[in-house]
Tab-separated table of C-alpha atoms in Angstrom:
chain	number	residue	atom	x	y	z
L	1	ASP	CA	115.313	87.869	102.951
L	2	PHE	CA	115.540	88.116	106.738
L	3	GLY	CA	115.096	84.376	107.070
L	4	GLU	CA	111.850	84.503	109.041
L	5	HIS	CA	108.754	86.653	109.452
L	6	VAL	CA	109.328	89.624	111.765
L	7	VAL	CA	107.382	92.633	112.994
L	8	GLY	CA	109.323	95.816	113.594
L	9	PHE	CA	111.206	98.816	112.275
L	10	PHE	CA	113.524	98.677	109.270
L	11	SER	CA	116.652	100.734	108.693
L	12	CYS	CA	119.516	100.772	106.214
L	13	VAL	CA	122.448	102.902	105.136
L	14	VAL	CA	122.276	104.872	101.883
L	15	ALA	CA	125.713	105.820	100.627
L	16	PRO	CA	127.388	107.004	97.412
L	17	ALA	CA	129.032	104.252	95.407
L	18	ALA	CA	132.078	106.360	94.605
L	19	HIS	CA	131.484	110.075	94.034
L	20	PRO	CA	129.334	112.456	96.084
L	21	ILE	CA	125.637	112.292	95.213
L	22	ASP	CA	124.452	115.694	94.002
L	23	ALA	CA	120.684	115.076	94.234
L	24	PRO	CA	118.276	113.537	96.727
L	25	VAL	CA	118.013	109.776	96.523
L	26	ARG	CA	114.459	108.585	96.151
L	27	LEU	CA	113.811	105.053	97.372
L	28	ARG	CA	110.797	102.845	96.933
L	29	ALA	CA	110.619	99.997	99.414
L	30	VAL	CA	108.212	97.060	99.471
L	31	PHE	CA	107.870	95.020	102.659
L	32	ALA	CA	106.485	91.567	101.987
L	33	GLU	CA	105.241	88.665	104.066
L	34	THR	CA	105.326	86.383	101.006
L	35	PRO	CA	107.227	86.340	97.721
L	36	ALA	CA	103.967	87.148	95.893
L	37	GLU	CA	104.011	90.640	97.381
L	38	LEU	CA	107.426	91.178	95.806
L	39	GLY	CA	106.571	89.717	92.433
L	40	GLU	CA	103.092	91.090	91.740
L	41	ARG	CA	102.114	94.655	90.992
L	42	PHE	CA	100.058	96.409	93.645
L	43	ASP	CA	98.315	98.661	91.129
L	44	PRO	CA	95.710	98.833	89.774
L	45	TYR	CA	94.379	97.658	93.121
L	46	PRO	CA	91.050	95.736	92.986
L	47	GLY	CA	90.502	95.141	96.690
L	48	THR	CA	87.750	96.239	99.044
L	49	LEU	CA	90.008	97.343	101.923
L	50	SER	CA	92.132	100.453	101.803
L	51	ARG	CA	95.113	100.333	99.444
L	52	SER	CA	97.145	102.051	102.181
L	53	TRP	CA	97.491	98.743	104.042
L	54	LEU	CA	99.806	97.416	101.324
L	55	GLN	CA	103.340	97.902	102.602
L	56	ASP	CA	105.125	100.096	100.097
L	57	GLU	CA	106.841	103.384	100.842
L	58	VAL	CA	108.610	106.141	98.921
L	59	ILE	CA	111.138	108.240	100.841
L	60	ASN	CA	113.728	110.838	99.871
L	61	VAL	CA	117.213	110.955	101.354
L	62	ASP	CA	118.687	114.429	100.997
L	63	ASP	CA	122.179	113.876	102.388
L	64	THR	CA	124.351	110.814	101.910
L	65	PRO	CA	125.799	108.800	103.439
L	66	ALA	CA	122.970	108.460	105.926
L	67	GLU	CA	121.328	105.831	108.062
L	68	VAL	CA	117.648	105.795	107.149
L	69	ARG	CA	115.034	104.475	109.547
L	70	PHE	CA	111.713	103.905	107.860
L	71	PRO	CA	108.927	105.522	109.885
L	72	ARG	CA	106.286	102.805	110.130
L	73	ARG	CA	106.212	99.415	111.789
L	74	TYR	CA	106.048	96.635	109.206
L	75	ALA	CA	105.278	92.912	109.178
L	76	PHE	CA	107.549	91.168	106.696
L	77	ARG	CA	110.156	88.620	105.807
L	78	TYR	CA	111.323	90.170	102.549
L	79	VAL	CA	112.286	93.734	101.608
L	80	ARG	CA	112.794	95.061	98.104
L	81	ILE	CA	114.376	98.499	97.722
L	82	GLU	CA	114.597	100.345	94.424
L	83	VAL	CA	116.474	103.569	93.776
L	84	VAL	CA	113.848	105.231	91.605
L	85	ALA	CA	115.566	108.616	91.235
L	86	GLY	CA	118.841	110.251	92.153
L	87	SER	CA	121.935	111.785	90.692
L	88	PRO	CA	122.636	111.123	87.004
L	89	HIS	CA	126.361	111.253	87.836
L	90	ALA	CA	126.683	109.028	90.925
L	91	HIS	CA	125.088	105.814	92.030
L	92	ALA	CA	123.677	105.117	95.474
L	93	ILE	CA	124.241	101.837	97.257
L	94	ILE	CA	122.159	100.277	100.019
L	95	ARG	CA	123.939	98.436	102.810
L	96	SER	CA	123.550	97.304	106.430
L	97	PRO	CA	119.844	96.435	106.315
L	98	ARG	CA	118.529	95.648	109.786
L	99	VAL	CA	115.249	95.293	111.620
L	100	GLU	CA	114.408	96.112	115.217
L	101	ALA	CA	111.832	93.408	115.919
L	102	VAL	CA	109.139	94.068	118.522
L	103	THR	CA	106.800	91.810	120.490
L	104	SER	CA	105.413	91.406	124.000
L	105	ALA	CA	106.115	87.651	123.905
L	106	ASP	CA	108.977	86.268	125.986
L	107	GLU	CA	110.515	83.181	124.398
L	108	THR	CA	112.235	82.230	127.670
L	109	ARG	CA	108.838	81.481	129.241
L	110	VAL	CA	107.908	78.817	126.691
L	111	PRO	CA	107.890	75.327	128.256
L	112	PRO	CA	109.404	72.358	126.400
L	113	LEU	CA	107.220	70.438	124.004
L	114	PRO	CA	105.832	67.097	125.173
L	115	SER	CA	107.947	64.121	124.223
L	116	GLY	CA	106.960	61.905	121.353
L	117	LEU	CA	106.108	64.597	118.809
L	118	SER	CA	107.335	64.187	115.258
L	119	GLU	CA	109.764	66.634	113.668
L	120	ARG	CA	106.929	67.878	111.470
L	121	GLN	CA	104.790	68.581	114.547
L	122	ARG	CA	107.690	70.406	116.164
L	123	SER	CA	108.056	72.565	113.059
L	124	MET	CA	104.331	73.261	113.152
L	125	ASP	CA	104.601	74.369	116.774
L	126	ARG	CA	107.540	76.644	115.946
L	127	ILE	CA	105.619	78.319	113.101
L	128	ALA	CA	102.482	78.651	115.228
L	129	ARG	CA	104.490	80.243	118.055
L	130	ARG	CA	106.095	82.675	115.627
L	131	THR	CA	102.626	83.572	114.353
L	132	LEU	CA	101.430	84.256	117.888
L	133	ARG	CA	104.631	86.078	118.866
L	134	ASN	CA	104.360	88.502	115.980
L	135	CYS	CA	100.704	89.241	116.767
L	136	MET	CA	101.518	89.901	120.444
L	137	GLN	CA	102.162	93.610	120.616
L	138	THR	CA	100.547	95.997	123.122
L	139	VAL	CA	97.369	94.010	122.441
L	140	PHE	CA	96.779	90.694	120.709
L	141	GLU	CA	96.540	92.037	117.174
L	142	ASP	CA	94.613	90.049	114.594
L	143	GLY	CA	97.258	90.708	111.953
L	144	PRO	CA	100.383	92.858	112.316
L	145	LYS	CA	100.423	93.757	108.609
L	146	ARG	CA	96.807	94.783	108.168
L	147	ASP	CA	94.056	95.823	110.542
L	148	ARG	CA	96.183	95.622	113.731
L	149	ARG	CA	93.044	95.577	115.817
L	150	LEU	CA	91.943	93.600	118.832
L	151	TRP	CA	89.097	91.274	117.829
L	152	LEU	CA	87.231	89.250	120.424
L	153	GLY	CA	87.066	86.015	118.428
L	154	ASP	CA	90.790	86.161	117.636
L	155	LEU	CA	91.585	87.013	121.261
L	156	ARG	CA	90.039	83.798	122.550
L	157	LEU	CA	92.213	81.630	120.300
L	158	GLN	CA	95.376	83.675	120.855
L	159	ALA	CA	94.866	83.519	124.600
L	160	LEU	CA	94.549	79.717	124.519
L	161	ALA	CA	97.793	79.378	122.556
L	162	ASN	CA	99.464	81.927	124.845
L	163	TYR	CA	98.566	79.937	127.971
L	164	ALA	CA	100.398	76.944	126.494
L	165	THR	CA	103.441	78.919	125.324
L	166	PHE	CA	104.397	82.479	126.366
L	167	ARG	CA	102.052	82.640	129.385
L	168	ASN	CA	101.681	86.426	129.241
L	169	TYR	CA	98.611	86.694	131.453
L	170	ASP	CA	98.969	90.467	131.805
L	171	LEU	CA	98.381	90.942	128.077
L	172	VAL	CA	95.211	88.822	128.155
L	173	ARG	CA	93.931	90.737	131.164
L	174	ARG	CA	94.639	94.056	129.448
L	175	CYS	CA	92.710	92.962	126.362
L	176	LEU	CA	89.735	91.785	128.422
L	177	TYR	CA	89.577	95.140	130.200
L	178	LEU	CA	89.859	96.989	126.892
L	179	HIS	CA	86.857	95.059	125.566
L	180	ALA	CA	84.887	95.755	128.727
L	181	GLY	CA	86.002	99.386	128.913
L	182	THR	CA	84.830	100.158	125.374
L	183	ALA	CA	81.388	98.610	125.868
L	184	THR	CA	78.268	100.598	125.063
L	185	ASP	CA	76.153	102.172	127.783
L	186	ARG	CA	73.932	99.084	127.616
L	187	GLY	CA	76.911	96.821	128.225
L	188	LEU	CA	77.607	95.452	124.736
L	189	VAL	CA	81.335	94.708	124.577
L	190	ALA	CA	83.306	95.700	121.535
L	191	THR	CA	83.558	93.000	118.900
L	192	CYS	CA	86.715	94.787	117.801
L	193	LEU	CA	88.467	97.877	119.020
L	194	PHE	CA	91.196	100.320	118.126
L	195	GLU	CA	93.835	100.908	120.782
L	196	ARG	CA	95.347	104.154	119.513
L	197	PRO	CA	95.301	107.113	119.851
L	198	ALA	CA	92.777	106.207	122.570
L	199	PRO	CA	90.779	102.984	122.964
L	200	VAL	CA	87.559	103.099	120.976
L	201	ARG	CA	85.173	100.368	119.830
L	202	GLY	CA	84.881	99.461	116.177
L	203	ARG	CA	81.627	99.683	114.269
L	204	ASN	CA	81.136	95.916	113.949
L	205	ASN	CA	78.829	93.919	116.214
L	206	ILE	CA	79.367	90.194	115.655
L	207	LEU	CA	76.957	87.975	117.561
L	208	ASP	CA	79.133	84.869	117.693
L	209	TYR	CA	82.134	86.883	118.901
L	210	THR	CA	79.984	88.500	121.599
L	211	ALA	CA	78.939	85.055	122.833
L	212	LEU	CA	82.634	84.147	123.245
L	213	PHE	CA	83.394	86.804	125.869
L	214	ALA	CA	82.280	84.552	128.739
L	215	PRO	CA	84.339	81.562	127.512
L	216	THR	CA	87.379	83.844	127.173
L	217	VAL	CA	86.992	85.061	130.774
L	218	LEU	CA	86.514	81.470	131.974
L	219	ASP	CA	89.616	80.294	130.074
L	220	TYR	CA	91.587	83.162	131.618
L	221	LEU	CA	90.453	82.256	135.123
L	222	GLU	CA	91.389	78.597	134.609
L	223	ALA	CA	94.835	79.470	133.214
L	224	SER	CA	95.836	82.323	135.516
L	225	SER	CA	93.841	81.686	138.737
L	226	ASP	CA	93.227	85.458	138.744
L	227	ARG	CA	89.865	85.423	140.481
L	228	ALA	CA	89.866	89.192	141.078
L	229	THR	CA	89.771	89.973	137.347
L	230	ALA	CA	87.042	87.389	136.739
L	231	GLU	CA	84.996	88.929	139.571
L	232	ASP	CA	85.565	92.372	138.087
L	233	LEU	CA	84.322	91.253	134.654
L	234	TRP	CA	81.409	89.147	135.912
L	235	PRO	CA	78.788	91.969	135.705
L	236	MET	CA	79.737	92.465	132.053
L	237	VAL	CA	79.392	88.722	131.378
L	238	VAL	CA	75.874	88.748	132.848
L	239	ARG	CA	74.816	91.846	130.908
L	240	LEU	CA	75.879	90.214	127.648
L	241	LEU	CA	73.225	87.520	128.114
L	242	GLU	CA	70.643	90.129	127.154
L	243	PHE	CA	72.271	90.434	123.752
L	244	THR	CA	73.159	86.820	122.992
L	245	LEU	CA	69.719	85.541	124.020
L	246	GLU	CA	67.830	88.281	122.151
L	247	PRO	CA	67.615	86.342	118.837
L	248	VAL	CA	66.693	83.070	120.594
L	249	GLY	CA	62.940	82.447	120.570
L	250	PRO	CA	60.831	81.051	123.431
L	251	ASP	CA	61.202	77.664	121.761
L	252	GLY	CA	64.980	77.819	122.234
L	253	LEU	CA	65.875	78.224	118.559
L	254	PHE	CA	68.103	80.958	117.133
L	255	ARG	CA	66.629	82.990	114.277
L	256	ASP	CA	68.494	85.736	112.472
L	257	SER	CA	66.995	89.100	113.440
L	258	GLY	CA	69.072	90.976	110.852
L	259	ARG	CA	70.566	93.194	113.552
L	260	TRP	CA	73.892	91.387	113.868
L	261	TRP	CA	76.847	90.485	111.727
L	262	LEU	CA	76.913	86.674	111.842
L	263	PHE	CA	80.486	85.716	111.073
L	264	VAL	CA	81.475	82.075	111.840
L	265	ASP	CA	83.716	81.968	108.733
L	266	TRP	CA	84.476	83.836	105.497
L	267	ASP	CA	81.968	81.780	103.489
L	268	ARG	CA	79.231	83.869	101.923
L	269	GLU	CA	77.142	80.783	101.110
L	270	LEU	CA	77.229	79.367	104.621
L	271	ASP	CA	73.890	79.092	106.427
L	272	ARG	CA	74.805	80.181	109.940
L	273	GLN	CA	71.743	79.242	111.992
L	274	ALA	CA	73.130	76.018	113.480
L	275	ALA	CA	76.611	77.459	114.068
L	276	GLU	CA	75.163	80.514	115.823
L	277	GLN	CA	72.868	78.273	117.880
L	278	GLY	CA	75.913	76.289	118.965
L	279	THR	CA	78.080	79.330	119.691
L	280	ILE	CA	75.397	80.970	121.849
L	281	LEU	CA	74.864	77.698	123.715
L	282	TYR	CA	78.623	77.338	124.182
L	283	GLY	CA	78.678	80.840	125.688
L	284	LEU	CA	75.759	80.059	128.009
L	285	ARG	CA	77.474	76.936	129.340
L	286	ALA	CA	80.670	78.929	129.960
L	287	THR	CA	78.674	81.636	131.755
L	288	LEU	CA	77.062	79.050	134.014
L	289	GLU	CA	80.403	77.419	134.788
L	290	LEU	CA	81.952	80.813	135.510
L	291	ALA	CA	79.043	81.594	137.854
L	292	ARG	CA	79.666	78.353	139.732
L	293	ARG	CA	83.405	79.049	140.016
L	294	LEU	CA	82.727	82.522	141.405
L	295	GLY	CA	79.890	81.492	143.713
L	296	ARG	CA	77.409	83.524	141.625
L	297	ALA	CA	75.094	80.767	140.396
L	298	HIS	CA	72.199	82.361	142.280
L	299	GLU	CA	72.460	85.355	139.935
L	300	VAL	CA	71.749	83.266	136.823
L	301	LEU	CA	69.135	80.815	138.042
L	302	PHE	CA	67.379	80.991	134.668
L	303	LEU	CA	70.410	79.678	132.746
L	304	PRO	CA	69.994	75.903	133.229
L	305	ALA	CA	66.461	76.070	131.818
L	306	ALA	CA	67.607	78.286	128.916
L	307	ILE	CA	70.374	75.815	128.104
L	308	GLU	CA	67.961	72.897	128.267
L	309	ARG	CA	65.550	74.665	125.864
L	310	MET	CA	68.318	75.385	123.371
L	311	VAL	CA	69.615	71.808	123.484
L	312	ALA	CA	66.079	70.488	122.965
L	313	ALA	CA	65.498	72.880	120.056
L	314	SER	CA	68.811	71.883	118.488
L	315	ARG	CA	67.887	68.216	118.574
L	316	ARG	CA	64.317	68.837	117.457
L	317	ASP	CA	64.940	71.254	114.592
L	318	LEU	CA	68.596	70.905	113.564
L	319	TRP	CA	69.436	67.213	113.980
L	320	ASP	CA	68.672	65.059	110.945
L	321	GLU	CA	68.390	61.492	112.201
L	322	SER	CA	68.536	60.001	108.716
L	323	LEU	CA	71.829	61.751	107.964
L	324	GLY	CA	73.249	61.517	111.455
L	325	LEU	CA	74.282	65.158	110.978
L	326	PHE	CA	73.137	68.639	111.953
L	327	VAL	CA	71.439	70.790	109.315
L	328	SER	CA	70.964	74.534	109.179
L	329	GLY	CA	68.300	76.916	107.892
L	330	GLU	CA	65.347	76.384	105.616
L	331	SER	CA	67.575	74.733	103.013
L	332	ARG	CA	68.746	72.239	105.670
L	333	GLN	CA	72.323	72.916	104.644
L	334	VAL	CA	75.041	70.580	105.913
L	335	SER	CA	78.347	72.209	106.844
L	336	TRP	CA	81.476	71.578	108.862
L	337	ALA	CA	80.690	74.766	110.803
L	338	SER	CA	77.354	73.397	112.018
L	339	GLN	CA	78.843	70.093	113.174
L	340	ALA	CA	81.779	71.774	114.940
L	341	TRP	CA	79.702	74.227	116.944
L	342	MET	CA	76.990	71.731	117.820
L	343	VAL	CA	79.638	69.368	119.190
L	344	LEU	CA	81.406	72.144	121.111
L	345	ALA	CA	78.020	73.162	122.551
L	346	GLY	CA	77.481	69.644	123.865
L	347	VAL	CA	74.327	68.905	121.855
L	348	PRO	CA	75.001	65.408	120.431
L	349	THR	CA	75.603	62.405	122.623
L	350	ALA	CA	79.170	61.160	122.894
L	351	GLU	CA	78.500	58.393	120.374
L	352	GLU	CA	76.698	60.731	117.962
L	353	ALA	CA	79.644	63.133	118.131
L	354	ARG	CA	82.134	60.385	117.288
L	355	GLN	CA	80.049	59.033	114.418
L	356	LEU	CA	79.161	62.286	112.663
L	357	TRP	CA	82.696	63.036	111.439
L	358	PRO	CA	83.052	60.046	109.066
L	359	ARG	CA	79.529	60.750	107.800
L	360	LEU	CA	80.439	64.383	107.184
L	361	ARG	CA	83.519	63.468	105.143
L	362	THR	CA	81.393	61.488	102.707
L	363	HIS	CA	78.674	64.153	102.405
L	364	ALA	CA	79.617	65.676	99.052
L	365	ALA	CA	77.483	68.816	99.442
L	366	ALA	CA	78.794	69.823	102.891
L	367	ARG	CA	80.183	73.362	103.092
L	368	THR	CA	83.854	73.236	104.018
L	369	PRO	CA	85.850	75.807	106.056
L	370	VAL	CA	87.577	78.773	104.443
L	371	THR	CA	89.701	80.110	107.306
L	372	PRO	CA	91.944	78.651	109.995
L	373	TYR	CA	89.459	80.192	112.452
L	374	LEU	CA	86.795	77.642	111.521
L	375	HIS	CA	89.358	74.907	110.936
L	376	HIS	CA	90.428	75.417	114.558
L	377	HIS	CA	86.885	74.804	115.800
L	378	VAL	CA	86.628	71.668	113.673
L	379	VAL	CA	89.837	70.323	115.214
L	380	GLU	CA	88.696	71.320	118.710
L	381	ALA	CA	85.337	69.607	118.186
L	382	MET	CA	87.060	66.402	117.040
L	383	TRP	CA	89.388	66.719	120.024
L	384	ARG	CA	86.452	66.993	122.411
L	385	SER	CA	84.720	64.086	120.688
L	386	GLY	CA	87.539	61.866	121.948
L	387	LEU	CA	89.080	61.598	118.463
L	388	ARG	CA	92.590	62.811	119.272
L	389	ALA	CA	94.326	60.929	116.465
L	390	GLU	CA	91.824	62.188	113.905
L	391	ALA	CA	92.161	65.747	115.235
L	392	LEU	CA	95.958	65.679	114.951
L	393	ALA	CA	95.727	64.203	111.449
L	394	TYR	CA	93.405	67.049	110.444
L	395	LEU	CA	95.814	69.543	112.013
L	396	GLU	CA	98.714	68.157	110.016
L	397	GLN	CA	96.723	68.059	106.803
L	398	TYR	CA	95.568	71.682	106.939
L	399	TRP	CA	98.278	73.602	108.785
L	400	GLY	CA	100.869	71.215	107.400
L	401	GLY	CA	99.594	72.116	103.939
L	402	MET	CA	100.522	75.743	104.601
L	403	MET	CA	103.953	74.597	105.769
L	404	ASP	CA	104.395	72.669	102.531
L	405	ARG	CA	103.594	75.864	100.622
L	406	GLY	CA	106.427	77.692	102.390
L	407	ALA	CA	104.594	79.353	105.288
L	408	ASP	CA	106.845	80.530	108.106
L	409	THR	CA	103.833	82.063	109.863
L	410	PHE	CA	100.289	80.784	109.417
L	411	TRP	CA	97.840	82.640	107.205
L	412	GLU	CA	94.485	84.376	107.580
L	413	VAL	CA	92.876	82.484	104.714
L	414	TRP	CA	93.914	79.326	102.937
L	415	VAL	CA	91.743	77.250	100.651
L	416	PRO	CA	93.851	74.502	99.066
L	417	ALA	CA	91.596	74.379	95.993
L	418	ASN	CA	91.934	78.144	95.463
L	419	GLU	CA	95.143	79.531	96.907
L	420	ARG	CA	94.294	83.079	95.818
L	421	GLU	CA	91.053	83.092	97.827
L	422	SER	CA	90.502	86.420	99.557
L	423	PRO	CA	87.496	87.980	101.298
L	424	TYR	CA	88.882	91.348	100.157
L	425	ARG	CA	89.105	90.674	96.394
L	426	SER	CA	92.913	90.747	96.525
L	427	HIS	CA	95.061	87.995	97.987
L	428	LEU	CA	97.794	90.620	98.456
L	429	MET	CA	95.580	92.162	101.146
L	430	ASN	CA	95.318	88.879	103.048
L	431	SER	CA	97.237	88.692	106.301
L	432	TYR	CA	99.954	86.034	106.134
L	433	CYS	CA	100.629	86.163	109.871
L	434	HIS	CA	97.235	85.985	111.499
L	435	ALA	CA	96.054	85.599	115.069
L	436	TRP	CA	93.397	82.950	114.606
L	437	SER	CA	95.921	80.636	112.901
L	438	CYS	CA	98.254	80.154	115.882
L	439	THR	CA	96.454	77.340	117.715
L	440	PRO	CA	98.472	74.281	116.606
L	441	SER	CA	100.692	75.140	119.583
L	442	TRP	CA	97.700	74.804	121.894
L	443	PHE	CA	96.686	71.426	120.477
L	444	LEU	CA	100.239	70.062	120.510
L	445	ARG	CA	101.008	71.256	124.045
L	446	THR	CA	97.709	70.667	125.841
L	447	PRO	CA	96.705	67.263	127.215
L	448	PRO	CA	93.615	65.973	125.405
L	449	PRO	CA	90.328	66.227	127.278
L	450	ALA	CA	88.823	63.140	128.794
L	451	ALA	CA	86.712	61.202	126.304
L	452	PRO	CA	83.028	62.108	126.646
């Protein structure tokens, strides 16, 4: 037990206990983010992602004593090493375990926390910062154990937390250019991309992530004051409007064309129409604000009317006056996702936004979030509704629940009613240090917005 979650390279010394070892020593090592990965068998493996992501290794040591450096970078807190074969006449011992931890985060740049926070909130900030730190490598990785890719939706949340903590603006800028540089010939940015051996876009095209490119550029401009980069990326922001507005009809309403992956959250039963409507609208507002900041509003003269149509359609087709809540799809499903994204998109009035949250809590059939990614947007929507106390209480209930379960970095997926929930059919494949879970540091360190 290294005492905290780390990302890096592990080494140890393999030596004879007493007599020379007359055969190679075969070691099996398991690197674990959680105790479950030490205590449960990896095989037979039922998951949908590649078994090779699970962090176990078998190596042979021919000559002892020797210092052995394991070849891969691992994300772990715990290491279990077994001597699975060796000399029948002499035992091997393992000593001097060490890890060379790696990150592009600089702890000395982190400003002090605001005064008045509780010890529990300070612990939450520390765990959130560790989560972000361990995902900050040569890009903002989504999870340092598994996937290790740069995803646009994760990037936005990591960047926000980074601005409040490590303030590594160069890393954000690099990631933005990687997304732009791996765009298609038509200008569609990569939803996700692989950095090595050379940058290349992934095969996934997520509509709601695409709509968040403009907000991510705007956030970067506000945090860094780097106007040159925003100017450089502006043509890409404008070209993306062709894609995000494609599924929006002349009436201003989003309809699924079947050509996109609609993510929002890992909930297969979630109707995504209202959440996608809100995310696209959120992206349009950010694009318009970015245009104004850069003196480019004349290039997007159609945007105010497009925004007005989408707001009108949202109120006409997705707002249920009798419920005081937004509904989604033909089934008129109520979900936390729909409310969060409609509020963030600025659709309800200030009073409607404040009143919908208590109504939502008592709506027994409402679909609840699965991932910290959606939980973040719920908290942010409450925050922007002027409900700071309620937002912080929600933060402490959900992320604090992970703390109470022993988390020293925050997880990719956590459903309190089903702690083995996994979108990959194996909770061992879940990432237990995950990018989109790091935002308590942003909420705890950022002054609340003015009440609407």
